Short mmCIF file of C-alpha atoms in Angstrom, two decimals:
data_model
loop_
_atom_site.label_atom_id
_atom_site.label_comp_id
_atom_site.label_asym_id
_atom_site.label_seq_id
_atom_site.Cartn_x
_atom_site.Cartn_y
_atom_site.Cartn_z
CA UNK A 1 -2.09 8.98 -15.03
CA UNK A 2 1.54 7.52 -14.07
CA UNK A 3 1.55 4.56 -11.10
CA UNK A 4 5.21 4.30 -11.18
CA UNK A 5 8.18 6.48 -12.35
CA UNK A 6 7.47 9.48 -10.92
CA UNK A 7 9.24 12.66 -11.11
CA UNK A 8 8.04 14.31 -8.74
CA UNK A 9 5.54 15.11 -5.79
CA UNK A 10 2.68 16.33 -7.72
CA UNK A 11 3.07 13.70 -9.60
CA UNK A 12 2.54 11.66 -6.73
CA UNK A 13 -0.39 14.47 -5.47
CA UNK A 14 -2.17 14.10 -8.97
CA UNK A 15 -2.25 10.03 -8.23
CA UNK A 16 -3.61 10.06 -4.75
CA UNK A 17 -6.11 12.15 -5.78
CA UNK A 18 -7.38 10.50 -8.50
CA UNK A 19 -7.41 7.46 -6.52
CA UNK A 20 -9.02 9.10 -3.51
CA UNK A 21 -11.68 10.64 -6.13
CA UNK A 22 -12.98 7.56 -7.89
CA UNK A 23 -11.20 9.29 -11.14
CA UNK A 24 -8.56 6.45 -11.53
CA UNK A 25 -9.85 3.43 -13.35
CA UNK A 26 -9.86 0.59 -11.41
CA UNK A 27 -7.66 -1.37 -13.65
CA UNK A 28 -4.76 1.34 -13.28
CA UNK A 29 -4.93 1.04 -8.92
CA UNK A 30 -2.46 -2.20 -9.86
CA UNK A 31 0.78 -2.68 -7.12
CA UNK A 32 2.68 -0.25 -8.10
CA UNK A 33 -0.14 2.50 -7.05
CA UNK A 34 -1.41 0.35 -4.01
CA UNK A 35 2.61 1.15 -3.00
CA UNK A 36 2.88 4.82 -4.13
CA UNK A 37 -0.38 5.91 -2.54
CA UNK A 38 0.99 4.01 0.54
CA UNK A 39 4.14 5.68 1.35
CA UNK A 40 2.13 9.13 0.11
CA UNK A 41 0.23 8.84 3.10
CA UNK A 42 2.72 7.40 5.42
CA UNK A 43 4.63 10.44 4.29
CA UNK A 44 1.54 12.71 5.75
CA UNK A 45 0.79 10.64 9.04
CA UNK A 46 2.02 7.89 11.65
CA UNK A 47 1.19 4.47 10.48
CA UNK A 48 -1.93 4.38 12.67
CA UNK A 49 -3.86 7.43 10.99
CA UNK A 50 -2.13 6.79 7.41
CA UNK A 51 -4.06 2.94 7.69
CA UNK A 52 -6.81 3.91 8.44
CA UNK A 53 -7.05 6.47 5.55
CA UNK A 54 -5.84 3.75 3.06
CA UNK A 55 -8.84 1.83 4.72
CA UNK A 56 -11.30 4.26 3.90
CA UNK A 57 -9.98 5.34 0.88
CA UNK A 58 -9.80 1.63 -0.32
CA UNK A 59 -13.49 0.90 0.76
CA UNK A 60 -14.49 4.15 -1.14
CA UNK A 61 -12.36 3.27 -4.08
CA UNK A 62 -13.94 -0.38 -4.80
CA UNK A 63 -17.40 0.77 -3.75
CA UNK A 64 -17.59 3.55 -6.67
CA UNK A 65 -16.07 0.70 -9.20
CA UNK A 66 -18.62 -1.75 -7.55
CA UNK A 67 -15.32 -4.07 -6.79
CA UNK A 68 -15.22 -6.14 -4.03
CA UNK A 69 -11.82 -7.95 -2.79
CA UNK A 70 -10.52 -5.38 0.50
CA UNK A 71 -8.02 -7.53 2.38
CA UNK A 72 -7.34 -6.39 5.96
CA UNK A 73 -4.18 -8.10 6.90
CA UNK A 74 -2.75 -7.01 3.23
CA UNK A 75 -3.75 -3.41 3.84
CA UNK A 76 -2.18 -3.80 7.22
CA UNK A 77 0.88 -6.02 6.08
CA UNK A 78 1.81 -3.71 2.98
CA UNK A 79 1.64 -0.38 5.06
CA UNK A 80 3.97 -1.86 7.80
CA UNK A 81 6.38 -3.09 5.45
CA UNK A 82 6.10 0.46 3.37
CA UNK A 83 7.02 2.63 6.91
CA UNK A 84 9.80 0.44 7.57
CA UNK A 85 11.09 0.58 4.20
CA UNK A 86 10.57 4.57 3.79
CA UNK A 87 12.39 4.76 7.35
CA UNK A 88 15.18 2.02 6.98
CA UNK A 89 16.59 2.13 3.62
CA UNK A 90 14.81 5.34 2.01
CA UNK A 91 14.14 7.94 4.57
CA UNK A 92 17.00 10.82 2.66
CA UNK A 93 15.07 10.66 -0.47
CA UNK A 94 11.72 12.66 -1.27
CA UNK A 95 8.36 10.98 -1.78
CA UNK A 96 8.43 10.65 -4.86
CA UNK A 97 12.08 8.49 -4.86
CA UNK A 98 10.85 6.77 -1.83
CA UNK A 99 8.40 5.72 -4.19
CA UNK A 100 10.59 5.16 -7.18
CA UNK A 101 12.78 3.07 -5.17
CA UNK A 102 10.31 1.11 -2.92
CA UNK A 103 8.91 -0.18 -6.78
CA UNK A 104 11.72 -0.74 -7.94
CA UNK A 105 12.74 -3.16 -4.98
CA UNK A 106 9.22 -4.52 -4.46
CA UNK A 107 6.68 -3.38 -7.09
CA UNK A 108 7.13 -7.08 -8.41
CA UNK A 109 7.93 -9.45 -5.29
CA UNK A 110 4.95 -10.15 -3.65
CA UNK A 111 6.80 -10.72 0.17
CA UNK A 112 3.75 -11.64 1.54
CA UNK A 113 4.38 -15.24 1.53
CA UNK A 114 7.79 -15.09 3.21
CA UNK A 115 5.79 -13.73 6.12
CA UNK A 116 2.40 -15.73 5.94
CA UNK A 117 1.38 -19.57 5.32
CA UNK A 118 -1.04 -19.61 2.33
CA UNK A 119 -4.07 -21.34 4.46
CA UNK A 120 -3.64 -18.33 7.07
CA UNK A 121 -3.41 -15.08 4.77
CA UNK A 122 -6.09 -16.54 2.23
CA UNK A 123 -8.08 -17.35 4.95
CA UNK A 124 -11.67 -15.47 6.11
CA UNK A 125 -10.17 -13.80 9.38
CA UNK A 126 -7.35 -12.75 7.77
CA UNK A 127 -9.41 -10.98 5.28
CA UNK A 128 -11.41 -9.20 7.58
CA UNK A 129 -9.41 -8.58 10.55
CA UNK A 130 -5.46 -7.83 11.01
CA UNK A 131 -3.66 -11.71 11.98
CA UNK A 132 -0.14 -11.15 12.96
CA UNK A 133 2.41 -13.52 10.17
CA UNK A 134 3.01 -16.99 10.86
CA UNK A 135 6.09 -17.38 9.62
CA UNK A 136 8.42 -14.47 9.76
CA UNK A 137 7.44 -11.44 12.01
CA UNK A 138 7.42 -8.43 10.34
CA UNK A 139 10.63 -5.75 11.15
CA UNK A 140 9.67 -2.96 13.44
#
């Protein structure tokens, strides 16, 4: 099952569902997929509704690999950062270059620390509810 260099949508289609499914092993959901199925669903819905199905999704996803480790503020942070990039730099391409591209700018940069302190993203709250950054705000 490819997480990254996709050439095309049902590439993309054949990911999501896997993931959505319980088929994808849980080692494969690494970064790279977190980000693909991401901007798949910000691709089908405004940020609101496309969150909340990575929420659910998610919760079903670690529950049938008996995983624990959901992050709410990371959900939230990544899928914010994902519309913006889609709609800022990306928003020409289809999905499945969105995607391409979006990896290939952040699959390895982790840019959650520019925008959070360590003691408030590791910390319980942040893991359970959405907490706005503390350092940098996030673009609109």
């Amino acid at each position: 099952m490819k997480t990254k260099d996709f050439c095309s949508n049902d590439e993309v289609r054949l990911l999501v569902a896997a993931f959505e499914s319980g088929q994808l092993p849980a080692a494969e959901f690494k970064h790279t997929a977190h980000i693909a199925v991401g901007l798949a669903y910000l691709a089908e819905a405004p940020l609101a509704e496309a969150t909340e199905r990575m929420r659910r999704s998610l919760a079903r996803f670690l529950q049938h690999h008996n995983e624990t480790g959901y992050h709410e503020t990371l959900t939230v942070f990544w899928m914010k950062l994902l519309r913006h990039l889609a709609a800022v730099r990306h928003s020409e391409l289809p999905l499945w270059e969105q995607i391409n591209a979006v990896i290939a700018s952040h699959g390895a940069k982790w840019p959650v620390e520019a925008h959070y302190s360590n003691d408030v993203v590791t910390s319980a709250n942040a893991r359970q509810t959405w907490v706005e950054p503390d350092l940098i705000p996030l673009p609109d």
